[in-house]
Short mmCIF file of N, CA and C in Angstrom, two decimals:
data_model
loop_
_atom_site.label_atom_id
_atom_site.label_comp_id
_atom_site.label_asym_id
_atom_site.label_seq_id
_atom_site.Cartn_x
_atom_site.Cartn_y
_atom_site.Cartn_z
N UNK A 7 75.60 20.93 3.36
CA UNK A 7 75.92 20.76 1.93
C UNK A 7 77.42 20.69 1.72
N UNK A 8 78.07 21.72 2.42
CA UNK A 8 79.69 21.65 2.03
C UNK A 8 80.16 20.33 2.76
N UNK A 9 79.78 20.06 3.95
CA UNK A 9 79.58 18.70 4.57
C UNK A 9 79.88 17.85 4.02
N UNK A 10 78.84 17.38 2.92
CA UNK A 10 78.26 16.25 2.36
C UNK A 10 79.72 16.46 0.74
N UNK A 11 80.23 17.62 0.86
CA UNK A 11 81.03 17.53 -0.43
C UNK A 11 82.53 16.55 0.11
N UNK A 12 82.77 17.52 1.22
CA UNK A 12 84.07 16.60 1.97
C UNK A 12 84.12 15.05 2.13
N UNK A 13 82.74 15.01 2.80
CA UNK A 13 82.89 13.28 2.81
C UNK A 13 82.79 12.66 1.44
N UNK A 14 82.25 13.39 0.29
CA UNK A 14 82.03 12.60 -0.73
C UNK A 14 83.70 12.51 -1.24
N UNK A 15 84.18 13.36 -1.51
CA UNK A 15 85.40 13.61 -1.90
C UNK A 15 86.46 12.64 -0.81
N UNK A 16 86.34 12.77 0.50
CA UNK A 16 87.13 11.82 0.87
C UNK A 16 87.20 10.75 0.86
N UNK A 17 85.75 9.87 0.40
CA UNK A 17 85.41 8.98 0.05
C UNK A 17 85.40 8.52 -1.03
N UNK A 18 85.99 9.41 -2.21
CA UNK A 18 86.44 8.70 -3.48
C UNK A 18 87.77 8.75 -3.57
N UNK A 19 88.64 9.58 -2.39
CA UNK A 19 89.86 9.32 -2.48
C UNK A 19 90.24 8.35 -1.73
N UNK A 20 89.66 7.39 -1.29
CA UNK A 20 90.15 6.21 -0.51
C UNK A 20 89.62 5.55 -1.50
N UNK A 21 88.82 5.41 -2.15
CA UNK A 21 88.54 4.28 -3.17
C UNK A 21 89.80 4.41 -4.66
N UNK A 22 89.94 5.94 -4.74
CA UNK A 22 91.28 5.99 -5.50
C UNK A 22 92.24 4.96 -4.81
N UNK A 23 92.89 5.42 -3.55
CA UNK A 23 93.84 4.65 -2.80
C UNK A 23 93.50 3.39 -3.17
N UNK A 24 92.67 2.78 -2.60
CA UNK A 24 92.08 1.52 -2.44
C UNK A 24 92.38 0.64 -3.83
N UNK A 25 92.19 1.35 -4.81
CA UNK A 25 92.32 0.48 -6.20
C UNK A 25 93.57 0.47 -6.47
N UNK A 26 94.12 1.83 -6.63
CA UNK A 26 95.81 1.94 -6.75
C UNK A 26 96.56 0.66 -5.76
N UNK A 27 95.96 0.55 -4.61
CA UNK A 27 96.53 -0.50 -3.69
C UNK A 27 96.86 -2.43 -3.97
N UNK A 28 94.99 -2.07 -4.85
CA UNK A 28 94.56 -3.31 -5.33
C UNK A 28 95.44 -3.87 -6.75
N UNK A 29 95.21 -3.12 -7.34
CA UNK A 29 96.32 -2.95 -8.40
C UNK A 29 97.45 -3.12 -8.88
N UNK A 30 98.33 -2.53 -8.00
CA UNK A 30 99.64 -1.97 -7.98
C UNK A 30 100.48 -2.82 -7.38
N UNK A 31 100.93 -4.08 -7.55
CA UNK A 31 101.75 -5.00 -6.92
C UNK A 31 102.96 -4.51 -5.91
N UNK A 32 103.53 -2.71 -6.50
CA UNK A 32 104.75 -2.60 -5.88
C UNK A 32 104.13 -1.72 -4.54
N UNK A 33 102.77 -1.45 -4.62
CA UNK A 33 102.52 -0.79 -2.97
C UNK A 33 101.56 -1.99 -2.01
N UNK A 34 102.79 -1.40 -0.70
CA UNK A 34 102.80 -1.75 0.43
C UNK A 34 101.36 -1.35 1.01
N UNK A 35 100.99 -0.63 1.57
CA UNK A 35 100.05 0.01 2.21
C UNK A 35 99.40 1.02 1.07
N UNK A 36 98.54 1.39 2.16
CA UNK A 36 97.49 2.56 1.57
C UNK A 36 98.37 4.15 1.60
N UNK A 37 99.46 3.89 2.74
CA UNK A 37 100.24 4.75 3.08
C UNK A 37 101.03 5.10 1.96
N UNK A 38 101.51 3.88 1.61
CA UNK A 38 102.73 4.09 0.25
C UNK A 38 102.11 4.50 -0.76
N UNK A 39 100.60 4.35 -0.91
CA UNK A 39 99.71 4.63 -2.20
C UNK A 39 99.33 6.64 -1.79
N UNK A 40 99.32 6.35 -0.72
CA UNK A 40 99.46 8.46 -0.46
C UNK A 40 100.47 8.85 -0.51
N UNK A 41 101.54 8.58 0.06
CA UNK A 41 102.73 9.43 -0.07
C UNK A 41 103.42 9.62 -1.41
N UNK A 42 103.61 7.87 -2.17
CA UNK A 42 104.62 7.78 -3.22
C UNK A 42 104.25 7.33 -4.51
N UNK A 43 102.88 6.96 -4.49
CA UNK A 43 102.33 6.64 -5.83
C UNK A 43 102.43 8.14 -6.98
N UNK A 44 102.76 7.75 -8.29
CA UNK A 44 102.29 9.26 -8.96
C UNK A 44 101.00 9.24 -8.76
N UNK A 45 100.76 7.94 -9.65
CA UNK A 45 99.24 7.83 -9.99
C UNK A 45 98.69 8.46 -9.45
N UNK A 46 98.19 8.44 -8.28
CA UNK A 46 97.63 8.90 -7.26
C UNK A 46 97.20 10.64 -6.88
N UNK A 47 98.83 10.57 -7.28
CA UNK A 47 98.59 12.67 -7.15
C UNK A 47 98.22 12.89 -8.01
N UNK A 48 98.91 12.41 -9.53
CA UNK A 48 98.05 13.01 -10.71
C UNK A 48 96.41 13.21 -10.50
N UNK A 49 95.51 11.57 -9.53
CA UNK A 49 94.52 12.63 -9.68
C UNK A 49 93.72 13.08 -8.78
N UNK A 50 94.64 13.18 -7.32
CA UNK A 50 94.80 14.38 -6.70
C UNK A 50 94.52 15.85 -7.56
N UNK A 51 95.52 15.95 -7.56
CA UNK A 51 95.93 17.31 -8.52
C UNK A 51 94.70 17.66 -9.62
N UNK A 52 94.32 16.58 -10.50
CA UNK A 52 93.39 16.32 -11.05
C UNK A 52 92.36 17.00 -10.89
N UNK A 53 91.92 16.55 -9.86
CA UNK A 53 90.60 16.89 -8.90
C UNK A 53 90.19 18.18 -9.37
N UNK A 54 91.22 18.55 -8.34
CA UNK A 54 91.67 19.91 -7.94
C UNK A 54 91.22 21.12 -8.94
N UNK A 55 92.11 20.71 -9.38
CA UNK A 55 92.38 21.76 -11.36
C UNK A 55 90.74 21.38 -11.85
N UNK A 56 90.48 20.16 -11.93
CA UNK A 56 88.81 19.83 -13.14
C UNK A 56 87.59 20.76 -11.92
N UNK A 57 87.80 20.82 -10.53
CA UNK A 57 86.76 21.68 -9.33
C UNK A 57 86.99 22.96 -10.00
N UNK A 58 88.17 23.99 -10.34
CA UNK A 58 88.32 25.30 -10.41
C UNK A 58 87.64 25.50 -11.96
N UNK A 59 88.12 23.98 -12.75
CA UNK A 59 88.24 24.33 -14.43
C UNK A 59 86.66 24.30 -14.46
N UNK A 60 85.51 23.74 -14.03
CA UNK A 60 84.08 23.79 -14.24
C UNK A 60 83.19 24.78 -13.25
N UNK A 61 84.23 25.49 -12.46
CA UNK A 61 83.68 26.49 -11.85
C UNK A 61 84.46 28.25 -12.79
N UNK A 62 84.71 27.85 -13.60
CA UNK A 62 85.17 28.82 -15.13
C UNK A 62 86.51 29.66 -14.12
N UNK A 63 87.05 28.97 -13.12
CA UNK A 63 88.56 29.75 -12.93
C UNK A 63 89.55 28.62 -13.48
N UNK A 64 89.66 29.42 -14.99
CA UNK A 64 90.54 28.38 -15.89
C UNK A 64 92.06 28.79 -15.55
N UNK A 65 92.47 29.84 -15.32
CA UNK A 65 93.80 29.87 -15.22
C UNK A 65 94.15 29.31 -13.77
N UNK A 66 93.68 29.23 -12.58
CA UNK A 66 93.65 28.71 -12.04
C UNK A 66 94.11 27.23 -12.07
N UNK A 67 92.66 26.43 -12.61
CA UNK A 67 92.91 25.56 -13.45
C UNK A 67 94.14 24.53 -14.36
N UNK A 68 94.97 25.59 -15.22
CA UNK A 68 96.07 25.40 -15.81
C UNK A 68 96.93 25.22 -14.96
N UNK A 69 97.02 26.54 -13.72
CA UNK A 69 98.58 26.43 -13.11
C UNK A 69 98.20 25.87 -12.24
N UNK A 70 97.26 24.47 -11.63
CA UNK A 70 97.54 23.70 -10.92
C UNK A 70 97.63 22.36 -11.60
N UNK A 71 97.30 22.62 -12.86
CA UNK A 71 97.65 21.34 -13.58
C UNK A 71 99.13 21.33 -14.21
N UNK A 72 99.81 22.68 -14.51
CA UNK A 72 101.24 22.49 -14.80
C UNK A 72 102.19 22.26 -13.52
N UNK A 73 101.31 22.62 -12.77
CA UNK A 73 101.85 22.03 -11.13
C UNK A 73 102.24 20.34 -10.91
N UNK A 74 101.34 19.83 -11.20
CA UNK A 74 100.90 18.96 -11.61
C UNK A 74 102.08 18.15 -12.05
N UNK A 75 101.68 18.43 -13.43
CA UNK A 75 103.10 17.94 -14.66
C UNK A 75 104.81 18.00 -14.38
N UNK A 76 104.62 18.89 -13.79
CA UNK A 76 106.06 19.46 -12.77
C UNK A 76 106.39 18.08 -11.65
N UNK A 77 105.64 18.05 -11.30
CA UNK A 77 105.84 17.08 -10.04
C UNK A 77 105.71 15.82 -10.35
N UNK A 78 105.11 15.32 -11.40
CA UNK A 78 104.45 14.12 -11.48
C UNK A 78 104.63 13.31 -12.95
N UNK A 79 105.33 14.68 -13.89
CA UNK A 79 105.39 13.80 -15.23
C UNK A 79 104.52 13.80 -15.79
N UNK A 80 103.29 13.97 -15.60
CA UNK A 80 102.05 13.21 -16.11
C UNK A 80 101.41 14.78 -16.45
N UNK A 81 100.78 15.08 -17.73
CA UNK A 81 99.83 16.23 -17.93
C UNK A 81 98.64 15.41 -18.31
N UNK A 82 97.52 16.07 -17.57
CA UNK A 82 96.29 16.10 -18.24
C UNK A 82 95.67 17.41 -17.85
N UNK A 83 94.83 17.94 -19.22
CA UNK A 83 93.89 19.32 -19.05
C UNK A 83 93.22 19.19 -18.11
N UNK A 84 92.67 20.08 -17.29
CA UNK A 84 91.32 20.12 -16.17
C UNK A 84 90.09 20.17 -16.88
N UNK A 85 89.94 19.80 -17.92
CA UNK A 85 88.71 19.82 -18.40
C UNK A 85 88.53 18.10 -18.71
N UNK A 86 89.19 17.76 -18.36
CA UNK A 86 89.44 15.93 -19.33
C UNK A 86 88.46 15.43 -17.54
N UNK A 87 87.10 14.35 -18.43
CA UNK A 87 86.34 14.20 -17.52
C UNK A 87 86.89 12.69 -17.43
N UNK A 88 86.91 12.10 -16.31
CA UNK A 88 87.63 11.26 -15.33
C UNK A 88 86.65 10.19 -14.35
N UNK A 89 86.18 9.06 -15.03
CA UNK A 89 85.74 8.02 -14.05
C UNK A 89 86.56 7.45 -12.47
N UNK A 90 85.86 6.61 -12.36
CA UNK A 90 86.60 6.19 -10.81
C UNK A 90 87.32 4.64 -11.08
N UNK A 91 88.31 4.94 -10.24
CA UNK A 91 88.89 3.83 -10.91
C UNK A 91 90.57 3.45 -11.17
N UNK A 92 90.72 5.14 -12.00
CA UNK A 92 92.10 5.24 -12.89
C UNK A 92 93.39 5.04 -12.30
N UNK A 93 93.77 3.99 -12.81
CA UNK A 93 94.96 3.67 -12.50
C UNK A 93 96.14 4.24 -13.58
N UNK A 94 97.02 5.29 -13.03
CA UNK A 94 97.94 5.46 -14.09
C UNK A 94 99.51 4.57 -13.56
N UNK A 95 100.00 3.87 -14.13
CA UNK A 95 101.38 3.17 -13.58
C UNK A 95 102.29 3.83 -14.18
N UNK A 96 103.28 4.34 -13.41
CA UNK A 96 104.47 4.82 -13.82
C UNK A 96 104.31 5.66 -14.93
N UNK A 97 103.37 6.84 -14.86
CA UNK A 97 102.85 7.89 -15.62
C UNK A 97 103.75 8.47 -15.96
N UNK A 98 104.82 8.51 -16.23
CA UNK A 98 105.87 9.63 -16.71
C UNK A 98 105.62 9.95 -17.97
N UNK A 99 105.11 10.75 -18.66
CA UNK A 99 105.46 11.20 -19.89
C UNK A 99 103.69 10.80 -20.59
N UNK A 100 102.95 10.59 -20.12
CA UNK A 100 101.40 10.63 -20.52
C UNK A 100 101.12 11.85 -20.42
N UNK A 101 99.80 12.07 -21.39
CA UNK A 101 99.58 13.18 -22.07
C UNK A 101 98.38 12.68 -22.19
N UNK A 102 97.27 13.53 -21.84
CA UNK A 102 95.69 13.10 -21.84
C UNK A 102 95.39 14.93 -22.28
N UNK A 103 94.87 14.88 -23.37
CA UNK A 103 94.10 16.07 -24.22
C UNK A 103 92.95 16.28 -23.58
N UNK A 104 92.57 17.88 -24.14
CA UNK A 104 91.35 18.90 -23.43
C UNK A 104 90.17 17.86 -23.51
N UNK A 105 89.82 17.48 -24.22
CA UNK A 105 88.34 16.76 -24.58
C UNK A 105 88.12 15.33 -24.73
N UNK A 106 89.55 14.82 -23.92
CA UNK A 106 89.33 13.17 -23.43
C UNK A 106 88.10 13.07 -22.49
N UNK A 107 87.44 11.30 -22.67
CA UNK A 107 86.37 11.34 -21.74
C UNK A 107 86.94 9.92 -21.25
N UNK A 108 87.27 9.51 -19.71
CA UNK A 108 87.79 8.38 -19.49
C UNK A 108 86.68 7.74 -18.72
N UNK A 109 86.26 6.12 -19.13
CA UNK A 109 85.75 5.85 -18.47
C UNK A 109 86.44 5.38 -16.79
N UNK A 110 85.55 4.20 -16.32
CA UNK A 110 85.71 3.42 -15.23
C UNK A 110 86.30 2.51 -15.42
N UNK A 111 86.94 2.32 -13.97
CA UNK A 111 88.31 1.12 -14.05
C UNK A 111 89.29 0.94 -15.31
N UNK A 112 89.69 2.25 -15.48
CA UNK A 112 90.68 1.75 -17.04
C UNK A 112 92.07 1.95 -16.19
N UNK A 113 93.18 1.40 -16.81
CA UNK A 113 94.49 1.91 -16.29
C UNK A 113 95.54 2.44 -17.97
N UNK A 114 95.63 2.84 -17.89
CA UNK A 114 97.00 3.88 -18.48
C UNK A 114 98.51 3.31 -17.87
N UNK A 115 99.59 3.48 -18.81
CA UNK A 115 100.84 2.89 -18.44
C UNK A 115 101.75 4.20 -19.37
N UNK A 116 103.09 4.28 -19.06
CA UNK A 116 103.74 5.54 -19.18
C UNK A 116 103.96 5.48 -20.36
N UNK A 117 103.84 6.97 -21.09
CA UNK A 117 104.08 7.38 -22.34
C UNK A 117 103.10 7.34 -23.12
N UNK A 118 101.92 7.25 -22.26
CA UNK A 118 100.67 6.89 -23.36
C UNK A 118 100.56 8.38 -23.52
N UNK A 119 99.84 8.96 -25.08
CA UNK A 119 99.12 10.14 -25.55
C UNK A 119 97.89 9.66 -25.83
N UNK A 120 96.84 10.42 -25.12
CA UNK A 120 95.52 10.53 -25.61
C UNK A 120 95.26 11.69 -26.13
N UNK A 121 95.70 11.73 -27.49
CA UNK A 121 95.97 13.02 -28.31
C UNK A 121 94.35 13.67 -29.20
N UNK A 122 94.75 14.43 -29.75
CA UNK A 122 94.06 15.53 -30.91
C UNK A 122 94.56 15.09 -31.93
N UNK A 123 93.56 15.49 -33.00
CA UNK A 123 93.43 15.41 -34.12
C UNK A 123 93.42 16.27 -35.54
N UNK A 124 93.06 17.66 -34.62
CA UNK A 124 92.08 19.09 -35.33
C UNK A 124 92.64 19.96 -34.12
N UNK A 125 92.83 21.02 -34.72
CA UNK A 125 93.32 22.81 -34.28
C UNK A 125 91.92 23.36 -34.46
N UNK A 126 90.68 22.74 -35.11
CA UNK A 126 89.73 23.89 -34.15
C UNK A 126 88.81 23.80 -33.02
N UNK A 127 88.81 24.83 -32.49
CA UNK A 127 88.01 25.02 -31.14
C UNK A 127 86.80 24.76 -31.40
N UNK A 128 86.67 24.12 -29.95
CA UNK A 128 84.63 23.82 -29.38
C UNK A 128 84.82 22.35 -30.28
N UNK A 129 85.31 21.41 -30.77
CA UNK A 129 84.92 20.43 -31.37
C UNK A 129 85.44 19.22 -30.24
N UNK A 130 85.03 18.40 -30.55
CA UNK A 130 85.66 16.82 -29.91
C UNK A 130 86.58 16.51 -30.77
N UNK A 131 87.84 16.85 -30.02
CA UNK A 131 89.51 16.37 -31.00
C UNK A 131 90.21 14.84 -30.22
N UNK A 132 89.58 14.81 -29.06
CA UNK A 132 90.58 13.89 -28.57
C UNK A 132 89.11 12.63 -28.31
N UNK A 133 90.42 11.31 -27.81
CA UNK A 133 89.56 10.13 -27.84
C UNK A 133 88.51 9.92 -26.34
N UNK A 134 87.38 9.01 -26.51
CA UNK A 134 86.72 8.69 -25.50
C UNK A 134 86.80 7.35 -25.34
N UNK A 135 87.18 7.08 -24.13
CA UNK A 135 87.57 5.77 -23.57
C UNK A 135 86.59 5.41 -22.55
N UNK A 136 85.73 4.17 -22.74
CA UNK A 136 84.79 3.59 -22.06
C UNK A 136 85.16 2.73 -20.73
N UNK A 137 84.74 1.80 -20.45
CA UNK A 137 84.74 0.92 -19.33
C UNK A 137 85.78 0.00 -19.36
N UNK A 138 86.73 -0.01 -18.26
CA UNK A 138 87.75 -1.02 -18.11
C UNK A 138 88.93 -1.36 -19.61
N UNK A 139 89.26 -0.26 -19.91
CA UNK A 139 90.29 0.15 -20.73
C UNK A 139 91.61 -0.31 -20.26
N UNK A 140 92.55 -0.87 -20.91
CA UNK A 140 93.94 -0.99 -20.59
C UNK A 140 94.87 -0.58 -22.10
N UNK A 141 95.77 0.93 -21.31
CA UNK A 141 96.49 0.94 -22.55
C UNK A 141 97.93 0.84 -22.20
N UNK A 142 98.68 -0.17 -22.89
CA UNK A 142 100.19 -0.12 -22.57
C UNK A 142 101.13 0.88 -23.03
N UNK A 143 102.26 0.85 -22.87
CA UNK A 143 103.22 1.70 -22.94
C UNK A 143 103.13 2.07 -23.85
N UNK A 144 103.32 3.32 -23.88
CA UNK A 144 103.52 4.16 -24.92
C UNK A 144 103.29 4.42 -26.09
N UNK A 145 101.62 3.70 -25.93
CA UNK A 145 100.32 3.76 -27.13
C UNK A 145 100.52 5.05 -27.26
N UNK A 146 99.38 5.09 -28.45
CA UNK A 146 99.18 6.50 -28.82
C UNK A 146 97.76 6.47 -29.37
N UNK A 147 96.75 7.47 -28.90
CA UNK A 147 95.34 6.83 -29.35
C UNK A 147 95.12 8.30 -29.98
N UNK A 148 95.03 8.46 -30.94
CA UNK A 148 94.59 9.86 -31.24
C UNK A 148 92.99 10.09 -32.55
N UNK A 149 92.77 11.33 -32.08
CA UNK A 149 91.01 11.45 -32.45
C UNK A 149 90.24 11.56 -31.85
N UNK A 150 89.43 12.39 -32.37
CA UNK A 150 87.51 12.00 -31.94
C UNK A 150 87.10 10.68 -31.77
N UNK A 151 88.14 9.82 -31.52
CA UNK A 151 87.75 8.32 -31.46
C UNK A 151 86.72 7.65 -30.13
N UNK A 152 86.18 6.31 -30.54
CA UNK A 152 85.43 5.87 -29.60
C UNK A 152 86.32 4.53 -29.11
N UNK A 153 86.91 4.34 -27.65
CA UNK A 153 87.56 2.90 -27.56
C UNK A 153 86.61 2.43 -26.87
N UNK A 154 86.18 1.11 -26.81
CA UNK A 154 84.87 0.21 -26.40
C UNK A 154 85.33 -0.12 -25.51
N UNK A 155 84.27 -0.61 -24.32
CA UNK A 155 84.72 -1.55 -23.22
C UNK A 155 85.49 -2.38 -23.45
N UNK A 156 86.05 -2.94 -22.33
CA UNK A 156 87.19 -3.86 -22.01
C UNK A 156 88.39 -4.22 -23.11
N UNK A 157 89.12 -2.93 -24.01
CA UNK A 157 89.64 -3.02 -25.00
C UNK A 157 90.96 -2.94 -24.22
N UNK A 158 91.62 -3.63 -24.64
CA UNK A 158 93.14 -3.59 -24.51
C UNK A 158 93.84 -3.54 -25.41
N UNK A 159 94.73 -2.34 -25.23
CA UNK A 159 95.45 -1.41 -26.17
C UNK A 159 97.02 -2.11 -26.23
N UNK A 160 97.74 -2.49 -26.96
CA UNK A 160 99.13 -3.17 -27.12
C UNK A 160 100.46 -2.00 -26.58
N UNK A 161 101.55 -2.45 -26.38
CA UNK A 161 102.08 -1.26 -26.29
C UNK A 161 102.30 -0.95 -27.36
N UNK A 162 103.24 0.28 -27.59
CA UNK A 162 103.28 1.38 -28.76
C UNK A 162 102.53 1.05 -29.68
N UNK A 163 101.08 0.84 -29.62
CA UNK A 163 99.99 0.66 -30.59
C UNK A 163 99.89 2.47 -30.90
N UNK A 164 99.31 2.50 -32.27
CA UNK A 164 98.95 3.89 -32.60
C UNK A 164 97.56 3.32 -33.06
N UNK A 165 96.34 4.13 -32.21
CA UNK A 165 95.07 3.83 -32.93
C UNK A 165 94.28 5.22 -33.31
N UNK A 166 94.12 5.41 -34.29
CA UNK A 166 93.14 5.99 -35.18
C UNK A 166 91.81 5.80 -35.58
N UNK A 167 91.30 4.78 -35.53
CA UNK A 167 90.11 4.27 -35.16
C UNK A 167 89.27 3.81 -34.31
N UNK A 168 88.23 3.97 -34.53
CA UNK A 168 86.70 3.46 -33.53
C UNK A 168 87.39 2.10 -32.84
N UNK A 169 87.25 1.45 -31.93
CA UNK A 169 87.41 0.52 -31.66
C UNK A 169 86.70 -0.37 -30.89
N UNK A 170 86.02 -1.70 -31.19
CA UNK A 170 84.53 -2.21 -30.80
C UNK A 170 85.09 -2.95 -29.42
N UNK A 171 83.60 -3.17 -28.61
CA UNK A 171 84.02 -3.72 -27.28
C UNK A 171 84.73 -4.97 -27.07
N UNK A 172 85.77 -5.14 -26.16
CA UNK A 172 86.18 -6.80 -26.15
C UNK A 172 87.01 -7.10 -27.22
N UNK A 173 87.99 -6.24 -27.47
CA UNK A 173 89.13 -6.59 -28.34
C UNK A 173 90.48 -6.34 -28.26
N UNK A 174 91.32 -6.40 -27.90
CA UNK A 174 92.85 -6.72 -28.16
C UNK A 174 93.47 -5.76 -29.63
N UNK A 175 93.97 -4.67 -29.27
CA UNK A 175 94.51 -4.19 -30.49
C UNK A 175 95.98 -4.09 -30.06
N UNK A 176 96.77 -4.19 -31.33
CA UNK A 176 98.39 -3.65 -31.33
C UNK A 176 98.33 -3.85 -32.71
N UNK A 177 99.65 -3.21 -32.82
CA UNK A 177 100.59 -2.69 -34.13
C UNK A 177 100.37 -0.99 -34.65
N UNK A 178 100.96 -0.54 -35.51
CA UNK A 178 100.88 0.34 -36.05
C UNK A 178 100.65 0.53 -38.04
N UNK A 179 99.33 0.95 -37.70
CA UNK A 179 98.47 1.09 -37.11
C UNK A 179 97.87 0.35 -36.42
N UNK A 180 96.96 0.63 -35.27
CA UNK A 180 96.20 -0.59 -34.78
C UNK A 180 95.65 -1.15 -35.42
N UNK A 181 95.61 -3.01 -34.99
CA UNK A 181 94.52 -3.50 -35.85
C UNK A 181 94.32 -4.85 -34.66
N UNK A 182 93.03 -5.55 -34.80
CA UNK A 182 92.52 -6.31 -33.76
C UNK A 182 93.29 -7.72 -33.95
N UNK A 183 93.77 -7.73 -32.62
CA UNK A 183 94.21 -9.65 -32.97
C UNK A 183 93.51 -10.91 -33.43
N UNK A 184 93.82 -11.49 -33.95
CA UNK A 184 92.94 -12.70 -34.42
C UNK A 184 92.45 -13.15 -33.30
N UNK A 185 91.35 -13.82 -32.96
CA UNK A 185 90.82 -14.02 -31.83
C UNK A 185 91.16 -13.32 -30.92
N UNK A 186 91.21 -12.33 -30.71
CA UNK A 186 91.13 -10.96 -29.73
C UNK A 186 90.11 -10.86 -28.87
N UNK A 187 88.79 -11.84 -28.67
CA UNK A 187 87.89 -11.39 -27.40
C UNK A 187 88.49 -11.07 -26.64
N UNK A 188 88.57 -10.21 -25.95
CA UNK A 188 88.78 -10.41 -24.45
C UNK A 188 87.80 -10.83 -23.23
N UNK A 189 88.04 -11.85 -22.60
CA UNK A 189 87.47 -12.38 -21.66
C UNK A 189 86.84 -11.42 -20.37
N UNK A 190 85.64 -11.49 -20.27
CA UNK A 190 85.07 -10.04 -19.23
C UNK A 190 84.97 -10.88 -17.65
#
């Protein structure tokens, strides 16, 4: 059983690698994607902190995620649940809240907040991001919000709203581009 956890785990960290690789125009190898990518450690580190944070050693938890932030720029809570996939580029200064839900294959770009909305506890304050998400620089998505598949977020877009699948948002506030499908 503990067996079967290692290989699973090592086997989604090469598919981490693997995408970061695929991705990431400025890495060389799989090597450069372990040693020097943030992306990468963030969710390393990630991991790590969300294994202790659902096994209820939360402080734990925290101080390997301010570990984390220390090293990498990048905070996200150990409770923020995490598809396969995530590409963060040049994460410096992103901020992913307690009760984000990220889907698959999305990428994140630096300075994004996936913020709160509400100071009270036990509720859904922050946004849920579905399938193949792209948000540029230094969006800001804040709420109990829903972002739809294959939505692409503008940079310094601020969105406050639901946002339906296959659309193109920017400005502040967000709002959808005129012919905004996005092509799947």
């Amino acid at each position: 059983m503990m067996l079967d956890n290692v290989y699973y785990t090592f086997d989604y960290l090469v598919q981490e690698m693997e995408n970061i690789y695929k991705n990431d125009p400025s890495m060389e190898s799989l090597w450069d994607v372990f040693l020097f990518h943030s992306g990468f450690h963030v969710i390393l580190f990630h991991n790590i902190a969300h294994f202790f944070w659902i096994r209820k050693l939360r402080y734990m938890a925290k101080f390997i995620s301010k570990i984390s932030r220390l090293v990498t720029g990048t905070e996200i809570h150990p409770k923020v649940k995490i598809g396969k996939n995530l590409l963060i580029d040049h994460g410096y200064g992103v901020v992913i809240g307690e009760s984000v839900t990220i889907g698959d294959n999305c990428t994140i770009f630096q300075g994004v907040t996936l913020g709160g909305k509400s100071k009270v506890k036990g509720v859904k304050r922050h946004p849920t991001l579905r399938d193949n998400v792209m948000i540029g620089a230094g969006a800001k998505v804040i709420g109990p919000i829903v972002i739809g598949n294959n939505v692409k977020i503008g940079c310094n877009t601020v969105v406050l709203e639901n946002v339906p699948d296959n659309i193109t948002v920017v400005g502040v506030p967000g709002k959808p581009l005129k012919n905004s499908v996005v092509k799947v």
